[in-house]
Coordinates of C-alpha atoms in Angstrom, one line a residue:
M8 CA 251.9 217.4 59.7
R9 CA 252.1 213.6 59.0
L10 CA 249.5 212.3 56.3
V11 CA 249.2 208.9 54.8
F12 CA 247.7 208.7 51.2
S13 CA 246.4 205.2 50.1
A14 CA 246.0 205.0 46.3
G15 CA 246.9 202.4 43.6
G16 CA 245.8 199.8 40.9
S17 CA 245.5 202.3 38.1
G18 CA 246.5 205.8 37.2
G19 CA 242.9 206.9 37.7
H20 CA 243.7 206.5 41.4
I21 CA 247.3 207.4 41.5
F22 CA 247.4 210.8 39.5
P23 CA 244.7 212.4 41.7
A24 CA 246.4 211.3 44.8
L25 CA 249.9 212.8 43.6
A26 CA 248.2 215.9 42.5
V27 CA 246.6 216.6 46.0
A28 CA 249.8 215.3 47.7
N29 CA 251.8 218.2 45.6
E30 CA 249.2 220.8 46.4
I31 CA 249.7 220.1 50.2
K32 CA 253.6 219.8 49.8
R33 CA 253.1 223.3 48.1
K34 CA 251.0 224.9 51.1
A35 CA 253.0 223.1 53.7
P36 CA 256.5 222.2 52.4
D37 CA 257.5 220.5 55.5
A38 CA 254.5 218.2 55.6
N39 CA 255.5 214.4 55.6
I40 CA 253.3 212.3 53.2
L41 CA 253.8 208.3 53.2
F42 CA 251.9 206.4 50.5
I43 CA 250.4 202.9 50.9
G44 CA 249.8 200.8 47.7
A45 CA 249.6 197.3 46.3
K46 CA 252.7 195.4 46.0
G47 CA 253.4 194.7 42.4
K48 CA 251.1 197.3 41.2
M49 CA 252.2 200.5 38.9
E50 CA 252.0 202.9 42.2
M51 CA 255.2 201.0 43.5
E52 CA 257.0 202.5 40.6
R53 CA 255.2 205.8 40.0
I54 CA 255.0 207.1 43.6
P55 CA 258.9 207.0 44.4
K56 CA 259.4 208.6 40.9
A57 CA 257.4 211.6 42.1
G58 CA 259.5 211.9 45.2
Y59 CA 257.2 210.4 48.0
P60 CA 257.9 206.9 50.1
I61 CA 255.4 204.1 49.8
R62 CA 254.7 201.0 51.6
G63 CA 253.3 198.0 49.6
L64 CA 250.3 195.8 50.9
W65 CA 250.0 192.2 49.9
I66 CA 246.4 192.9 48.5
S67 CA 244.5 192.5 45.4
G68 CA 241.0 192.7 43.9
F69 CA 238.5 189.9 44.3
L70 CA 240.2 186.9 42.4
G71 CA 237.0 184.9 41.4
K72 CA 233.9 183.3 42.7
S73 CA 235.4 180.0 43.8
I74 CA 235.5 179.1 47.5
F75 CA 239.3 179.0 47.3
S76 CA 239.5 182.6 45.4
K77 CA 237.4 183.8 48.0
M78 CA 239.6 182.5 50.9
A79 CA 242.7 183.7 49.1
T80 CA 241.3 187.2 49.0
G81 CA 240.2 187.1 52.7
V82 CA 243.8 186.0 53.8
K83 CA 245.3 188.8 51.9
L84 CA 242.9 191.4 53.2
I85 CA 243.4 190.3 56.9
H86 CA 247.3 190.3 56.2
S87 CA 247.0 193.6 54.7
I88 CA 244.9 195.1 57.5
L89 CA 247.5 193.9 60.1
T90 CA 250.2 195.2 58.0
S91 CA 248.5 198.6 57.9
Y92 CA 248.1 198.6 61.5
F93 CA 252.0 198.4 62.1
I94 CA 252.7 201.0 59.5
L95 CA 250.1 203.5 61.2
R96 CA 250.9 202.9 64.6
R97 CA 254.7 203.7 63.9
Y98 CA 254.0 206.5 61.4
R99 CA 251.4 208.2 63.7
P100 CA 249.6 210.1 61.0
D101 CA 247.3 213.2 61.5
V102 CA 245.0 211.9 58.7
V103 CA 244.6 209.0 56.2
V104 CA 243.4 209.7 52.7
G105 CA 242.0 207.2 50.3
F106 CA 241.6 207.7 46.5
G107 CA 239.7 204.2 45.8
G108 CA 240.8 201.0 44.5
F109 CA 241.3 197.7 46.5
A110 CA 244.9 199.3 47.6
S111 CA 243.1 201.8 49.6
G112 CA 240.8 199.6 51.5
P113 CA 242.9 198.1 54.4
A114 CA 244.7 201.3 55.2
L115 CA 241.2 203.3 55.6
I116 CA 239.7 200.5 57.6
T117 CA 242.6 200.2 59.9
A118 CA 242.5 204.1 60.3
T119 CA 238.8 204.2 61.2
W120 CA 239.3 201.5 63.8
M121 CA 242.2 203.6 65.4
N122 CA 240.2 206.8 65.5
I123 CA 242.5 208.4 63.1
P124 CA 240.5 211.0 60.8
T125 CA 239.9 209.8 57.4
L126 CA 239.0 211.3 54.1
I127 CA 237.9 209.5 50.6
Q128 CA 238.0 211.1 47.3
E129 CA 235.6 209.1 44.7
Q130 CA 236.5 209.8 41.3
N131 CA 233.5 208.0 39.5
S132 CA 229.7 208.5 39.2
Y133 CA 229.1 205.1 40.6
P134 CA 231.6 204.6 43.7
G135 CA 233.5 201.3 43.8
L136 CA 232.9 198.8 46.4
T137 CA 235.7 199.8 48.7
N138 CA 234.6 203.5 48.7
R139 CA 230.8 202.4 49.3
L140 CA 231.9 200.3 52.2
L141 CA 234.1 202.9 53.9
G142 CA 231.8 205.7 53.1
K143 CA 229.8 204.8 56.3
K144 CA 233.0 205.1 58.5
V145 CA 235.2 207.9 57.1
K146 CA 234.7 211.6 58.3
T147 CA 234.7 213.2 55.0
I148 CA 233.9 212.4 51.3
C149 CA 234.7 214.3 48.3
T150 CA 233.0 213.3 45.1
A151 CA 233.5 214.4 41.5
Y152 CA 229.9 213.4 40.2
E153 CA 226.8 214.4 41.7
E154 CA 225.3 211.1 41.1
A155 CA 227.8 209.6 43.5
S156 CA 226.5 211.3 46.5
K157 CA 223.3 209.0 46.8
Y158 CA 225.5 206.0 47.7
F159 CA 226.9 207.6 50.7
Q160 CA 225.2 208.0 54.2
N161 CA 228.0 210.2 55.3
T162 CA 226.7 213.7 56.0
Q163 CA 230.0 215.2 55.2
I164 CA 229.9 215.0 51.5
H165 CA 231.7 217.7 49.2
L166 CA 231.2 217.9 45.5
L167 CA 234.7 219.3 44.5
G168 CA 235.7 217.3 41.3
N169 CA 238.6 215.3 40.1
P170 CA 242.3 216.7 40.6
V171 CA 244.0 216.8 37.0
R172 CA 247.2 217.6 35.8
G173 CA 248.1 221.3 36.2
N174 CA 249.9 222.0 32.9
L175 CA 246.8 221.1 30.5
A176 CA 245.1 224.4 30.2
K177 CA 248.0 226.5 29.2
A178 CA 247.9 228.5 26.0
I179 CA 249.5 226.5 23.1
D180 CA 250.2 227.5 19.4
R181 CA 247.9 225.2 17.2
N182 CA 250.5 225.4 14.4
A183 CA 253.5 224.3 16.4
A184 CA 251.5 221.6 18.1
L185 CA 250.3 220.1 14.7
S186 CA 253.9 220.3 13.5
H187 CA 254.9 218.3 16.4
F188 CA 252.7 215.6 15.4
G189 CA 253.7 216.0 11.7
L190 CA 250.1 217.1 10.8
A191 CA 248.4 219.6 8.6
N192 CA 246.6 222.7 9.7
G193 CA 243.2 223.4 8.3
V194 CA 242.1 219.6 8.7
N195 CA 239.7 218.5 11.3
T196 CA 241.8 216.6 13.9
V197 CA 240.7 213.7 16.2
L198 CA 242.7 212.3 19.1
L199 CA 242.3 208.6 19.8
V200 CA 243.5 207.7 23.2
G201 CA 242.8 204.6 25.1
G202 CA 245.1 205.3 28.2
S203 CA 248.8 204.8 28.7
L204 CA 248.7 201.1 28.0
G205 CA 246.3 201.5 25.2
A206 CA 242.8 200.2 24.3
K207 CA 242.7 196.9 22.3
T208 CA 239.4 197.9 20.6
F209 CA 240.7 201.0 19.5
N210 CA 243.8 199.4 18.0
K211 CA 241.7 196.7 16.1
T212 CA 239.3 199.2 14.8
M213 CA 242.2 201.4 13.4
K214 CA 243.8 198.5 11.9
A215 CA 240.7 197.3 10.3
L216 CA 239.5 200.7 8.8
T217 CA 242.6 201.7 6.8
N218 CA 240.8 202.4 3.6
E219 CA 238.0 204.4 5.3
I220 CA 240.5 206.5 7.4
A221 CA 242.7 207.1 4.3
K222 CA 239.4 208.6 2.5
S223 CA 237.9 210.3 5.7
G224 CA 239.0 214.0 5.1
I225 CA 240.2 213.9 8.7
Q226 CA 243.3 213.3 10.5
I227 CA 244.0 211.5 13.6
I228 CA 246.6 211.4 16.5
W229 CA 246.5 207.5 17.5
Q230 CA 247.8 206.6 21.0
I231 CA 248.3 202.9 20.4
G232 CA 249.8 202.1 23.8
K233 CA 253.1 200.9 25.0
L234 CA 251.5 197.3 25.4
Y235 CA 250.2 197.1 21.8
Y236 CA 252.8 199.2 19.8
E237 CA 255.0 196.5 18.6
D238 CA 251.9 194.7 17.2
Y239 CA 250.3 197.7 15.6
S240 CA 252.9 200.2 14.7
Q241 CA 253.7 198.4 11.5
C242 CA 250.3 197.9 10.0
D243 CA 249.1 200.0 7.2
T244 CA 246.8 202.5 9.0
A245 CA 249.9 203.5 11.0
Q246 CA 251.7 204.6 7.6
L247 CA 248.9 206.7 6.5
E248 CA 249.8 210.5 6.0
N249 CA 246.8 211.7 8.0
V250 CA 247.7 209.5 11.0
A251 CA 250.0 210.0 13.7
A252 CA 250.7 207.0 15.5
L253 CA 252.4 206.7 18.8
P254 CA 253.3 204.6 21.7
F255 CA 252.6 207.0 24.3
L256 CA 251.6 210.7 24.4
E257 CA 254.4 212.3 26.2
R258 CA 252.9 215.7 25.3
M259 CA 249.2 215.2 26.0
D260 CA 249.0 219.2 26.5
L261 CA 249.6 219.3 22.7
A262 CA 247.5 216.5 21.6
Y263 CA 244.4 218.1 23.6
S264 CA 245.0 221.6 22.2
V265 CA 244.8 220.4 18.5
A266 CA 242.0 218.0 18.9
D267 CA 238.5 219.1 17.5
L268 CA 237.2 215.8 18.9
V269 CA 238.3 213.3 21.2
V270 CA 237.7 209.7 21.4
A271 CA 238.4 208.1 24.6
R272 CA 237.6 205.6 27.2
A273 CA 235.2 207.0 30.0
G274 CA 237.7 206.8 32.9
A275 CA 237.0 209.5 35.7
L276 CA 240.3 211.3 35.3
T277 CA 240.1 211.6 31.4
I278 CA 236.6 213.0 31.7
S279 CA 237.8 215.7 34.3
E280 CA 240.6 216.6 32.0
L281 CA 238.2 216.8 28.9
A282 CA 235.6 219.0 30.8
L283 CA 238.4 221.3 32.1
L284 CA 239.5 221.7 28.5
G285 CA 235.9 221.7 27.1
K286 CA 236.5 219.2 24.5
A287 CA 233.9 217.7 22.2
T288 CA 234.1 214.0 23.2
L289 CA 232.9 210.6 22.0
L290 CA 233.1 208.0 24.8
V291 CA 233.6 204.2 24.4
P292 CA 233.3 202.7 27.6
S293 CA 235.8 200.0 28.5
P294 CA 233.8 196.7 29.4
N295 CA 236.8 195.4 31.4
V296 CA 236.5 197.7 34.4
S297 CA 234.7 196.6 37.8
E298 CA 231.1 197.3 38.2
D299 CA 231.0 198.8 34.8
H300 CA 232.1 202.2 36.1
Q301 CA 233.1 203.7 32.7
T302 CA 229.5 203.2 31.2
K303 CA 227.9 204.9 34.3
N304 CA 230.5 207.9 34.0
A305 CA 229.7 208.4 30.4
M306 CA 226.0 208.2 30.8
A307 CA 226.4 210.9 33.2
L308 CA 227.8 213.1 30.5
V309 CA 225.3 211.9 27.9
A310 CA 222.0 212.7 30.2
K311 CA 223.7 216.3 30.2
N312 CA 224.4 216.5 26.3
A313 CA 228.0 216.7 27.1
A314 CA 229.3 213.9 25.2
R315 CA 228.5 211.0 22.9
I316 CA 228.7 207.5 23.4
I317 CA 229.0 204.3 21.4
K318 CA 229.5 200.7 22.8
D319 CA 232.8 198.9 22.8
N320 CA 231.5 196.0 20.5
D321 CA 230.2 198.7 17.9
C322 CA 233.4 200.6 17.6
E323 CA 234.7 198.9 14.6
E324 CA 231.5 199.1 12.7
N325 CA 230.5 202.7 13.8
L326 CA 233.4 204.7 14.8
I327 CA 234.4 206.5 11.7
I328 CA 230.7 207.2 11.1
E329 CA 230.1 208.6 14.2
V330 CA 233.1 210.7 14.2
K331 CA 232.5 212.3 10.8
K332 CA 229.0 212.9 11.8
I333 CA 229.9 214.8 14.8
L334 CA 232.7 216.7 13.0
S335 CA 230.0 217.8 10.3
E336 CA 227.6 219.3 12.5
K337 CA 229.3 222.4 14.0
N338 CA 226.6 223.6 16.0
E339 CA 226.3 220.2 17.8
L340 CA 230.1 220.3 18.3
E341 CA 229.7 223.7 19.9
V342 CA 226.8 222.3 22.1
L343 CA 229.1 219.5 23.3
K344 CA 232.1 221.7 24.0
K345 CA 229.8 224.2 25.9
N346 CA 228.1 221.6 28.1
I347 CA 231.1 219.4 29.0
K348 CA 232.9 222.8 30.0
K349 CA 230.2 223.3 32.5
L350 CA 230.8 220.1 34.4
A351 CA 234.6 221.4 34.7
R352 CA 235.9 221.9 38.4
P353 CA 239.1 223.7 37.9
N354 CA 240.0 224.0 41.4
A355 CA 239.3 220.5 42.5
T356 CA 242.8 219.9 43.5
K357 CA 243.2 222.9 45.8
E358 CA 239.5 222.4 47.4
I359 CA 240.3 218.7 48.3
A360 CA 243.8 219.7 49.7
K361 CA 241.8 222.3 51.8
K362 CA 239.5 219.8 52.9
V363 CA 242.5 217.5 54.1
M364 CA 244.1 220.3 56.0
M365 CA 241.1 221.3 57.6
L366 CA 240.5 217.8 58.8
I367 CA 244.2 217.6 60.3
K368 CA 243.7 221.3 62.2
G369 CA 240.5 219.9 63.6
E370 CA 242.0 216.9 64.8
I371 CA 245.2 218.6 66.3
Q372 CA 242.7 221.2 68.3
N373 CA 240.8 218.2 69.7
N374 CA 244.0 216.6 70.8
K375 CA 245.6 219.8 72.5
L376 CA 242.0 220.1 74.3
L377 CA 242.1 216.6 75.3
K378 CA 245.8 217.1 76.5
T379 CA 244.7 220.2 78.3
H380 CA 241.8 218.4 80.4
Q381 CA 244.1 215.6 81.2

């Protein structure tokens, strides 16, 4: 089997793609998988580290509203479609799979023109522009949210969930995990995580609320993020005994295991992990993502009483108040855990990999029939 996976721009697109690729390799060790991404983006480093080859396209998101910006975007898109054509013609894949983001557009567009079987996996409740456009052409669509289906015309839509890291749900000793972070047992623990690069709003809030956090009666695992660590690691809040301030959480499994409440952005992959683990969650959607995806993701949970939400610009004023309120209402805490757990789809990776394999097998059979008749 020869497969092309197109994903990139952010970890929310890259990590699901890698999870499905690894599952396919587990089922079919001799499968050949080539990735296509965007030059200069994180996939060009992450994918080779995971053991897969990758080809980069000269592509970016919409650069602005001016005529020159639109022209630049158009030139890049045409160049990337032509590059994708030569990659696909030479590689001759049995299927092309897209995981969203501008990096996946040219390869999927080209594959549909070349009549190569195609599948897209949409992580968000509101599909991005690339996937909304591609949804009219691809053969199969896998979604993570029920709400996403109404944006697609394709009849082959499967609600399967988002692939997540496989090691998160393993049993972990709470005392050992707390000790890893230098925190105490018997105290409500909050995990504050804004992604691998960090969230500026979270960091500014923590820095501004030193006294409130010191007197809060809770302890916090604070992922500052590599991008902001130098600026915030020496602030007074980071020195508090009830705060574990880290640039990056290498052991996210330990952090999740001790968290009584998680405060996080509303990225699709983060939400899928929280659902899998049944974690009470306070979501602060990022205002800096295209088409306000994160607010739509968060509201899909709020509508099911599976999470709480506060606005990004209310974070500094309301974060600690809302955190303490949720933790003090034990019944409400359990309701949040129960309801978000209902949304979990622990077999998403296997089910999506299965759909990819089925698509390949169907195409191979068709090719054989075609050759027989010729």
